[in-house]
Coordinates of C-alpha atoms and ligand atoms in Angstrom, one line a residue:
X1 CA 102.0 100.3 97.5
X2 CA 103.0 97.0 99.1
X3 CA 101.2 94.6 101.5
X4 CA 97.9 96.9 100.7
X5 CA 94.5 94.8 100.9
X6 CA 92.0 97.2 98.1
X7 CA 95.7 97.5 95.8
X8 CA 96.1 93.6 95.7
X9 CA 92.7 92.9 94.6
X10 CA 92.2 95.4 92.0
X11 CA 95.3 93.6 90.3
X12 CA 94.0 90.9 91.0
X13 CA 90.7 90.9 89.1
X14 CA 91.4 93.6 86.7
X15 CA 93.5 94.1 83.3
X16 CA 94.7 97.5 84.0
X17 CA 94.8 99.2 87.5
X18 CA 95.8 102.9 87.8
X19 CA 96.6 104.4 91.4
X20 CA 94.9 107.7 92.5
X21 CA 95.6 110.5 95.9
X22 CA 93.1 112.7 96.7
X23 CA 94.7 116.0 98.3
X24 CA 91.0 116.3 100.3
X25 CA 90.1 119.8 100.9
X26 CA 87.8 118.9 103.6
X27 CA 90.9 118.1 105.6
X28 CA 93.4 120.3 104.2
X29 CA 91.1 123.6 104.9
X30 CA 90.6 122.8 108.8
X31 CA 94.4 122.3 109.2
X32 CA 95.9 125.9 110.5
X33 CA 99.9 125.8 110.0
X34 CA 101.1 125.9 106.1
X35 CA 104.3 123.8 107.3
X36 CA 102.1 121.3 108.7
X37 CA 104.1 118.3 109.3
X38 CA 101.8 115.5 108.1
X39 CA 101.7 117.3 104.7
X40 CA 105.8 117.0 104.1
X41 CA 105.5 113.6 105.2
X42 CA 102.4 112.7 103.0
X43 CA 104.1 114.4 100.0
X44 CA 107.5 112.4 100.2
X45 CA 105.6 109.1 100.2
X46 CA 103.6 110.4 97.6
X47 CA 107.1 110.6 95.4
X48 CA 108.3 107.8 96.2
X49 CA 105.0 106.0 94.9
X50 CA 105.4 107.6 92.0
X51 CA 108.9 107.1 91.3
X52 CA 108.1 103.0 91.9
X53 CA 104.7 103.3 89.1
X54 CA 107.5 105.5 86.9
X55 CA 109.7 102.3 87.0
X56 CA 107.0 99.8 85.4
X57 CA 106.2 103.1 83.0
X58 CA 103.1 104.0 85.3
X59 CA 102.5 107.2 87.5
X60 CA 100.3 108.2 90.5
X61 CA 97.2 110.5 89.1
X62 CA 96.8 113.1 91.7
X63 CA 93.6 115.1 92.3
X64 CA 93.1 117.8 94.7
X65 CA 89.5 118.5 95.8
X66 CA 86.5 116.9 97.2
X67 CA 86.8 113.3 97.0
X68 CA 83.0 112.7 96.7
X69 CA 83.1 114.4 93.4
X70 CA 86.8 114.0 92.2
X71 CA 86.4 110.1 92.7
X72 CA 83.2 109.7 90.7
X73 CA 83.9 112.2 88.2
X74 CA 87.8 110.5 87.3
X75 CA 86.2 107.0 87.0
X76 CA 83.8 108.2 84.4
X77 CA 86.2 110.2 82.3
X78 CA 88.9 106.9 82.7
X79 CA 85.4 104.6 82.2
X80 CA 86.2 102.2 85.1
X81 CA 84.5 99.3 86.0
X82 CA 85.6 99.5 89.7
X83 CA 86.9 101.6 92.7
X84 CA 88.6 99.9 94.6
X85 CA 89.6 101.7 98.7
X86 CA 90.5 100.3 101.9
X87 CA 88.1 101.1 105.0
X88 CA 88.4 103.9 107.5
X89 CA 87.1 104.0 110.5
X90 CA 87.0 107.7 111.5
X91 CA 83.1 109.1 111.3
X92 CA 83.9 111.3 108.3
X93 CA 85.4 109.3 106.1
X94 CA 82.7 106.8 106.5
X95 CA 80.2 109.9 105.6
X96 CA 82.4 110.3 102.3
X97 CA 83.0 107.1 101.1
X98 CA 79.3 106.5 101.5
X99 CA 79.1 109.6 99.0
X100 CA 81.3 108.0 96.9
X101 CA 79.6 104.5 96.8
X102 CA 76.4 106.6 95.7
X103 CA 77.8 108.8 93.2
X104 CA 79.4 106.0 91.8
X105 CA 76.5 103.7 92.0
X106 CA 74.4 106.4 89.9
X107 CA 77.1 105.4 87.1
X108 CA 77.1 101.8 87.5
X109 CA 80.5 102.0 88.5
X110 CA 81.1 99.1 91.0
X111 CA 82.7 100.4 94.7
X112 CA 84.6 97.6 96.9
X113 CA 86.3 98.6 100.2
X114 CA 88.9 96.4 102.1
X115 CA 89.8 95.6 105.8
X116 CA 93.7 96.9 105.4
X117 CA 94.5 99.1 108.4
X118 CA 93.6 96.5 111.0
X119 CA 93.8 92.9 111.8
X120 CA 90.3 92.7 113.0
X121 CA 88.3 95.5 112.1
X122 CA 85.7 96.7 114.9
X123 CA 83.0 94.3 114.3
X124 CA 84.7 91.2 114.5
X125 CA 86.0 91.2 118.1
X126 CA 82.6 91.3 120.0
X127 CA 81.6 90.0 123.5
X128 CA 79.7 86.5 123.3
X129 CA 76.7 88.6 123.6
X130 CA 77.5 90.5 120.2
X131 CA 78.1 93.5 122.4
X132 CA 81.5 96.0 121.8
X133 CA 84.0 95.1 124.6
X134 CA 84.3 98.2 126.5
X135 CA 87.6 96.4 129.1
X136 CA 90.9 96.3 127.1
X137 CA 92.0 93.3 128.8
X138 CA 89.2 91.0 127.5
X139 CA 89.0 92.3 124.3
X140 CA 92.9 91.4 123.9
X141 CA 92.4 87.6 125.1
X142 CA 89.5 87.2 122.3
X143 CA 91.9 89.0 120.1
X144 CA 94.6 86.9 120.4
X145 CA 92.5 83.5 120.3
X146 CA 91.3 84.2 117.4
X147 CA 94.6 85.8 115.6
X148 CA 95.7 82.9 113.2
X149 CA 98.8 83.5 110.8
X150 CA 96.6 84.0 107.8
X151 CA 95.6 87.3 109.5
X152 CA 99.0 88.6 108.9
X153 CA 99.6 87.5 105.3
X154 CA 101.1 89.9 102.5
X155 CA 98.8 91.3 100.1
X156 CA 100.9 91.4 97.4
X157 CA 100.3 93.9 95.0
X158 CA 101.2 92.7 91.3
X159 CA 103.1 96.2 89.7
X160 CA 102.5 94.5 86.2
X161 CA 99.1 95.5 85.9
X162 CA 99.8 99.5 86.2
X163 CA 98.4 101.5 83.6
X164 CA 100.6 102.4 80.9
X165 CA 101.6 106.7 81.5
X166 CA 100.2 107.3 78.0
X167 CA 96.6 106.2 78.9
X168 CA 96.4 108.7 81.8
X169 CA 98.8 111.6 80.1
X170 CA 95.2 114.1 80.5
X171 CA 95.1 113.3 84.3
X172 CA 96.9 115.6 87.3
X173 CA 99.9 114.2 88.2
X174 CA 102.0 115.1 91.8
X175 CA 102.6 119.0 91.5
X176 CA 105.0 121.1 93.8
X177 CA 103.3 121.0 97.3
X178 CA 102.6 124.5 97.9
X179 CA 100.2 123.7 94.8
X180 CA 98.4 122.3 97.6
X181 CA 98.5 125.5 100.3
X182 CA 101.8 123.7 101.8
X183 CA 105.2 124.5 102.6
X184 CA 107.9 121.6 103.6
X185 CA 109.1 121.0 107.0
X186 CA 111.7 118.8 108.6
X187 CA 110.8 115.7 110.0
X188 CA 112.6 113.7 112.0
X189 CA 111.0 110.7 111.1
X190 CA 111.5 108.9 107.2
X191 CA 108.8 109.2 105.1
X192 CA 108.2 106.9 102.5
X193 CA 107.3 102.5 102.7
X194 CA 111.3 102.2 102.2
X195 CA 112.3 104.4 105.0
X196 CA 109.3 102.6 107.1
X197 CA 110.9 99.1 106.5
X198 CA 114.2 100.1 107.3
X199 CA 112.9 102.0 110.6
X200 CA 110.9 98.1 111.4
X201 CA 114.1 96.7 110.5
X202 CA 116.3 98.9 113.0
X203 CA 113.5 98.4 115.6
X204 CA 113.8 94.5 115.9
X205 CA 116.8 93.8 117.6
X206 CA 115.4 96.4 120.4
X207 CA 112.2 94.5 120.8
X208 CA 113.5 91.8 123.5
X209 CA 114.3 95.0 125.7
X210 CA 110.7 96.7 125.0
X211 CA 109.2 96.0 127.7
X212 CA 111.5 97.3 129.7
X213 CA 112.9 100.4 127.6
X214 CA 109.4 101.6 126.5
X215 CA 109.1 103.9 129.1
X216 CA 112.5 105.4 129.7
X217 CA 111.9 108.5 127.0
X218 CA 115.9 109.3 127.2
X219 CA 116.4 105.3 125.6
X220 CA 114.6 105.4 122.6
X221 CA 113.2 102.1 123.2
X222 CA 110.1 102.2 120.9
X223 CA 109.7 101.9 117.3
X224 CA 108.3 105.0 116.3
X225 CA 106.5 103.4 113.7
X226 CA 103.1 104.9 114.4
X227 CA 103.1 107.6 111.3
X228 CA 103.7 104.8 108.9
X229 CA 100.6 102.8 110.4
X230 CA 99.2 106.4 110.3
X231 CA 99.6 106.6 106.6
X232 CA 99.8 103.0 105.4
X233 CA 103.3 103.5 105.0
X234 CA 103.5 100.4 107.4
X235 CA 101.0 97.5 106.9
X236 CA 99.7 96.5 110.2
X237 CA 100.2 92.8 108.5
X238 CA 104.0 93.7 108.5
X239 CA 104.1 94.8 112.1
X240 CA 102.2 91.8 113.4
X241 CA 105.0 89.5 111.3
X242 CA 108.0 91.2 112.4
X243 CA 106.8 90.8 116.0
X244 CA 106.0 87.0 115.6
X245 CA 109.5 86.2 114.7
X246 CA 110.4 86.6 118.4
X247 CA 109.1 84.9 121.6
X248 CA 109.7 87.0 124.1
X249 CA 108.1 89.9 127.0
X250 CA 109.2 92.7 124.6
X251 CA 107.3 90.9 121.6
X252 CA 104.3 90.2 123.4
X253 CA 104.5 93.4 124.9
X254 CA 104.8 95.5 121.8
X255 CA 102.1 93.3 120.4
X256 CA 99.7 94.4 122.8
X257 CA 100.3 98.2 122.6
X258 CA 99.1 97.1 118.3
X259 CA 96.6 95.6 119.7
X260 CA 95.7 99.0 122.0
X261 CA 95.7 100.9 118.7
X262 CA 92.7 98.7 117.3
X263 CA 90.8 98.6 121.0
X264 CA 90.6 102.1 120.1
X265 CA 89.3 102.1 116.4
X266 CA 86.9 99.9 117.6
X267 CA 85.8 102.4 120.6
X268 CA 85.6 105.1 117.9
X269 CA 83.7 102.5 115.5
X270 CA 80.8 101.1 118.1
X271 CA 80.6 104.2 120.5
X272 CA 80.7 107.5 118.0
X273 CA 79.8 109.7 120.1
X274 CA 83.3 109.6 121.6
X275 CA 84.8 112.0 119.2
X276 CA 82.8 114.6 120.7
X277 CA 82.0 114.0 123.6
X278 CA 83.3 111.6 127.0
X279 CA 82.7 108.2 126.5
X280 CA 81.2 108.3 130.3
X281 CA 78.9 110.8 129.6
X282 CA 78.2 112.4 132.9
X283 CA 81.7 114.1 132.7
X284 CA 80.5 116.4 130.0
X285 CA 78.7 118.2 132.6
X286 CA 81.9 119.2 134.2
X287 CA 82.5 122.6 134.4
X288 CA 86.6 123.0 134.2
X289 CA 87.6 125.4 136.6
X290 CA 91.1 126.0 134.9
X291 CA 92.8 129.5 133.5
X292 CA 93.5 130.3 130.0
X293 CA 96.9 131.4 130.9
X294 CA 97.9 128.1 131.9
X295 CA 96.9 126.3 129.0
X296 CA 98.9 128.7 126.8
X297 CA 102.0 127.6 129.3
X298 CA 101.2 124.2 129.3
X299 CA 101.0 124.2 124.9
X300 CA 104.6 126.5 125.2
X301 CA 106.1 124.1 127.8
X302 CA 106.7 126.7 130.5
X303 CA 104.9 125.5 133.6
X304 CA 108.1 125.2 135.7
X305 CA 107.6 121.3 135.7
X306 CA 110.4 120.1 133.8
X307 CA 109.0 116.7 132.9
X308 CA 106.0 117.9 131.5
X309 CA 107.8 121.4 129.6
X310 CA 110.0 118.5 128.2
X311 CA 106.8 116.6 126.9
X312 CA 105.5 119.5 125.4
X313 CA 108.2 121.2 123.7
X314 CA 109.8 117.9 122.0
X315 CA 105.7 117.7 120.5
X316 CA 106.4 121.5 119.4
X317 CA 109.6 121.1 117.5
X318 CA 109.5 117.4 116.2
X319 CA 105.7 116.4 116.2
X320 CA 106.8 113.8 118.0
X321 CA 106.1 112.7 122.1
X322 CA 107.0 110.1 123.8
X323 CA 104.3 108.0 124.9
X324 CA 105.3 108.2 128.5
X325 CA 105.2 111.7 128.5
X326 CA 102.2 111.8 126.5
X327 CA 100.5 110.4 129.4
X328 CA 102.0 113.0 132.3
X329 CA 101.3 115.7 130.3
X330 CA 97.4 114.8 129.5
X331 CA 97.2 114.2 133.3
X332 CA 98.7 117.3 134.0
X333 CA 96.8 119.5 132.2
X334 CA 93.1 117.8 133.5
X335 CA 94.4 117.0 137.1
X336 CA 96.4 119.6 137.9
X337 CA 95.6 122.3 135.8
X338 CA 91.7 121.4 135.7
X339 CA 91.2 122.3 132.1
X340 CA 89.3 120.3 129.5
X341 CA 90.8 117.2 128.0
X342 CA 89.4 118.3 124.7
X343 CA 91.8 121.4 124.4
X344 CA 94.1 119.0 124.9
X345 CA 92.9 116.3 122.2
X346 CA 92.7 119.4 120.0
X347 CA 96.4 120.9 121.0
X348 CA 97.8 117.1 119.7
X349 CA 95.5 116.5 116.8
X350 CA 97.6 119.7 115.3
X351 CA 100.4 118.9 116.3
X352 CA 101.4 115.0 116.1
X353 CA 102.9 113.7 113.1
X354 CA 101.5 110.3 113.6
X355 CA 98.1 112.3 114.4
X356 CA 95.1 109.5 114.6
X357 CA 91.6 110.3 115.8
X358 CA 91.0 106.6 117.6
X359 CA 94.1 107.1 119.5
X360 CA 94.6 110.3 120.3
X361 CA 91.4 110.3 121.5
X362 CA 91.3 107.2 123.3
X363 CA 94.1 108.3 125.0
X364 CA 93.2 111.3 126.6
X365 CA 90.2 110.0 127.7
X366 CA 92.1 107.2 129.5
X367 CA 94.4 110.3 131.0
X368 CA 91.5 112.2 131.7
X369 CA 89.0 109.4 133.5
X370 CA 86.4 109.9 131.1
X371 CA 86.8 107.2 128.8
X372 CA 86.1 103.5 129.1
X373 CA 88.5 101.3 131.2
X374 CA 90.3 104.5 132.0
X375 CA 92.6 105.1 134.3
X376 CA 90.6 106.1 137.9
X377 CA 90.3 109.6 138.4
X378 CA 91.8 109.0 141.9
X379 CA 95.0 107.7 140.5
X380 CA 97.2 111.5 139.9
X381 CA 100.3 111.1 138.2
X382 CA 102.9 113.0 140.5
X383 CA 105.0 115.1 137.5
X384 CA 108.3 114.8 140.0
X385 CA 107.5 111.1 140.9
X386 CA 107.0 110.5 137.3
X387 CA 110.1 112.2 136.3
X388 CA 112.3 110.7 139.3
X389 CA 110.9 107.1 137.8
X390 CA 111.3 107.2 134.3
X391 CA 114.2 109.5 134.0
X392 CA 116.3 109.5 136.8
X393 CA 119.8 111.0 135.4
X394 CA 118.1 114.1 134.1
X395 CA 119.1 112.9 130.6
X396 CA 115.6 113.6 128.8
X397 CA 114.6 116.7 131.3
X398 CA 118.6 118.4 130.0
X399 CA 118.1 118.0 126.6
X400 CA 114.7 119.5 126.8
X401 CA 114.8 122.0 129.4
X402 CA 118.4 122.6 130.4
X403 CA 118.0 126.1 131.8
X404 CA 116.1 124.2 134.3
X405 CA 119.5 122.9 135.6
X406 CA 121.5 125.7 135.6
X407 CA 120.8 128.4 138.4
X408 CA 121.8 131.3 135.6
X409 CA 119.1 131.0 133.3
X410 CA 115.9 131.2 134.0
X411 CA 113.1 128.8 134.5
X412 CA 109.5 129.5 135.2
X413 CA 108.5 128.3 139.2
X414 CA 105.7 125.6 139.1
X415 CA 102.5 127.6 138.1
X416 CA 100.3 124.8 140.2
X417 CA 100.8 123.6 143.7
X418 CA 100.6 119.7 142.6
X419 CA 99.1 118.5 146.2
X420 CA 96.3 121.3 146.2
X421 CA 95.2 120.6 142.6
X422 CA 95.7 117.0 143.2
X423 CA 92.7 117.1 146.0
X424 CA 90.8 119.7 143.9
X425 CA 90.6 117.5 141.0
X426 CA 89.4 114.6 142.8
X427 CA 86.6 116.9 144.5
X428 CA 85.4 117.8 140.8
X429 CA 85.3 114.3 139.5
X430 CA 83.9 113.1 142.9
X431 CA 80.8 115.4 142.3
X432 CA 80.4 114.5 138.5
X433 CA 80.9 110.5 138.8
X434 CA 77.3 110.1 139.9
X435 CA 75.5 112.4 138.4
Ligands
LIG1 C1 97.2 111.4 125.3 C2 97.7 110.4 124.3 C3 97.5 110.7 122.9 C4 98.0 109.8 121.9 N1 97.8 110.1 120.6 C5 98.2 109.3 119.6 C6 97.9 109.5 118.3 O1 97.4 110.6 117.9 N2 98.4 108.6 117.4 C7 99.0 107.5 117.7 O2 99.4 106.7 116.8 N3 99.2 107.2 119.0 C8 98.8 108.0 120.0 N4 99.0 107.7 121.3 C9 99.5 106.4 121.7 C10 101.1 106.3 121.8 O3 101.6 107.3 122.6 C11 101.8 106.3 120.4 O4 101.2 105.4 119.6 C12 103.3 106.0 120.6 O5 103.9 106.9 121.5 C13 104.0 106.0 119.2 O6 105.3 105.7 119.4 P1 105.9 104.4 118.8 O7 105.5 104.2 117.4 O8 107.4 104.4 119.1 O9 105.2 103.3 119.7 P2 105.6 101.8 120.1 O10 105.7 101.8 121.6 O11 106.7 101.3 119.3 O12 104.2 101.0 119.8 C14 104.0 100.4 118.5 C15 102.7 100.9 117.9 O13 101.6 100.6 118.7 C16 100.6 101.6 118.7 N5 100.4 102.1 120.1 C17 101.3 102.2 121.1 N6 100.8 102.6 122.2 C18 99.5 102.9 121.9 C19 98.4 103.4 122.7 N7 98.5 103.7 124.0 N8 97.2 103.6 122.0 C20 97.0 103.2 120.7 N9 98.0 102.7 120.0 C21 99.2 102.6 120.5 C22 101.1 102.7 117.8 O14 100.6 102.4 116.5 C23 102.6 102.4 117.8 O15 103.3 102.9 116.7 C24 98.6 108.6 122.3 C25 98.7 108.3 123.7 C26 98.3 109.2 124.6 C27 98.5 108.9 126.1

């Protein structure tokens, strides 16, 4: 509702503007838990929209359904002149708003989409050949050349031009949300642009320290801001201005983890085939030699390594990992336990709260050695190293797995010898990397 590219301009060129959420079946159908996370969090934001369109005598209209025929079919009964959206990157919602566009070009009903999740969107940081950068490091020096202030301006969105609550008093508003198949949930996280600013806010004295802090899960160095760029919650204009009001190594280290986050909507963008398959394709050929019964371990955090159980179980009962740990426990489970990285894209795609295709992906294929400018599939994460490095007091590993610590409970033995799996895993990748 604020700093939002496609909002400004509709109030911008238009007399009346009227704000609509699509509850999309296509998504909500696939997702398996009725307490889903993501849902609680979408819903609050929704509310507080609302409540801010309530206080210029506007309201949120609220549809539930297919957008490719909800969208079309609200804009004729309203008799728009324009739809207005911001762009997405992810393969289906490029399918739908193309749907869209069409259905709404059959009824001369103009459709306009706006860079608003990004600072560059994928096509504008190319190689001078035109090619996609496929080496991080590159594609964040042309980044940064070209980033001018202008690219992090406000869109300011002008409340005045809301539609008056009368005009739309036949549309859906925001119904109870198990109208929608969902229960609520507790998240640790604010929902809502307010609760977002504030959470910026309380982030920016920290910043100086990030790059040292980031990794040290038990200090809560980082900003966990990454549902609000999730859900727009956040502008990515806002998070780019906040960080340029410091020169420091935390700054222009937190900088280039945003920057990370667009490296990988533009890998999903230019190479599609990603979200199916490896981005290095002869790894789809492995065959994973790995048990069942240690994934369903490694998803329940009992595989007697206390760094990655810890992982794991603060995903299960927040939705939330540390990014640190997010990396041991993708290595884990393709290096040492020699399953599939997609079980585990799969595992976190229902289960983050800040839940996004480019990234989640992106990262486990850097974890797993199959995706571009990856990490080598020589280089093992230790779990104990790791754990001896980035928590050395215990203080993460007791709050998450105590019983490890105290010889009266009980706490599963390591399920994997680490140095046997460690050479077996580099055998397997050995005998795919050439083929
Ligand atoms: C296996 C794996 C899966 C991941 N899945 C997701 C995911 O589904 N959604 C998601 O937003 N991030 C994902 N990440 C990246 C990263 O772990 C999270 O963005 C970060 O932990 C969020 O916490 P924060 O907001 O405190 O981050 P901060 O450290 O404060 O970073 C600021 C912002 O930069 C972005 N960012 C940071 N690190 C990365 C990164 N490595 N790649 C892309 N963007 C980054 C995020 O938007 C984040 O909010 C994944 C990483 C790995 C290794």
């Amino acid at each position: 509702m604020y700093d939002n590219h496609a909002l400004s301009v509709a109030c911008e060129n238009s007399e009346e503007v009227v704000v609509v959420f699509v509850f999309d079946k296509n998504i909500l159908s696939r997702l398996k838990d009725s307490q889903d996370r993501r849902l609680t969090f979408i819903y609050e934001s929704l509310k507080e929209m609302n409540q801010l369109l309530k206080q210029v005598n506007s309201r949120l209209i609220v549809l539930f359904g297919d957008p490719a025929q909800e969208i079309p079919s609200l804009a004729s009964r309203l008799d728009v002149e324009t739809v207005y959206v911001n762009e997405d990157y992810e393969g289906y919602a490029l399918r739908r708003d193309k749907e869209v566009a069409e259905r709404l070009s059959q009824k001369n009903i103009s459709f306009f989409k706006f860079k608003d999740q990004v600072i560059f969107s994928p096509q504008e940081i190319l190689k001078s050949d035109g090619k996609p950068y496929q080496v991080f490091t590159p594609y964040k020096k042309t980044w940064l050349l070209k980033l001018k202030p202008k690219h992090y301006e406000e869109f300011p969105v002008n409340l005045k031009k809301m539609i008056v609550i009368k005009a739309i008093s036949s549309e859906p508003e925001l119904k109870a949300l198990k109208a929608y198949g969902f229960e609520r949930s507790e998240i640790l996280i604010p929902p809502g642009q307010t609760a977002g600013q504030k959470l910026l806010k309380s982030f920016l004295p920290k910043l100086k320290k990030y790059d040292k802090d980031r990794d040290i899960p038990s200090k809560h160095g980082t900003s966990k801001i990454s549902v609000h760029l999730r859900f727009g919650t956040i502008s990515i204009r806002e998070a780019v201005r906040a960080c340029r009001t410091q020169r420091n190594k935390g700054a222009e280290t937190w900088l280039s983890e945003l920057i990370w986050r667009e490296f990988y909507f533009m890998i999903l963008a230019q190479f599609p085939h990603v979200e199916t398959k490896a981005f290095k394709l002869q790894y789809d050929k492995i065959l994973w030699p790995g048990k069942v019964e240690h994934f369903k371990a490694w998803c329940e955090g009992k595989t007697g390594f206390p760094i990655v159980d810890a992982g794991m179980r603060q995903l299960n009962q927040t939705g939330f990992m540390h990014n640190r740990l997010r990396m041991i426990v993708a290595s884990f489970l393709v290096k040492d336990l020699l399953l599939d990285w997609q079980w585990g894209e799969a595992y976190f795609a229902e289960k983050l709260l800040d839940f996004d295709l480019a990234a989640n992906n992106g990262g486990w294929q850097w974890c797993a050695s199959t995706g571009c400018d990856a990490q080598p599939y020589f280089r093992i994460f230790n779990p104990d190293s790791q754990a001896a490095k980035f928590d050395p007091e215990n203080e993460f590993l007791k709050q998450w797995v105590p019983e490890a610590f105290e010889k009266s409970k009980k706490y599963p033995s390591p399920i994997v010898d680490h140095k046997v799996q460690r050479n077996k895993a580099i055998e397997l990748f050995k005998k795919y990397q050439s083929q």
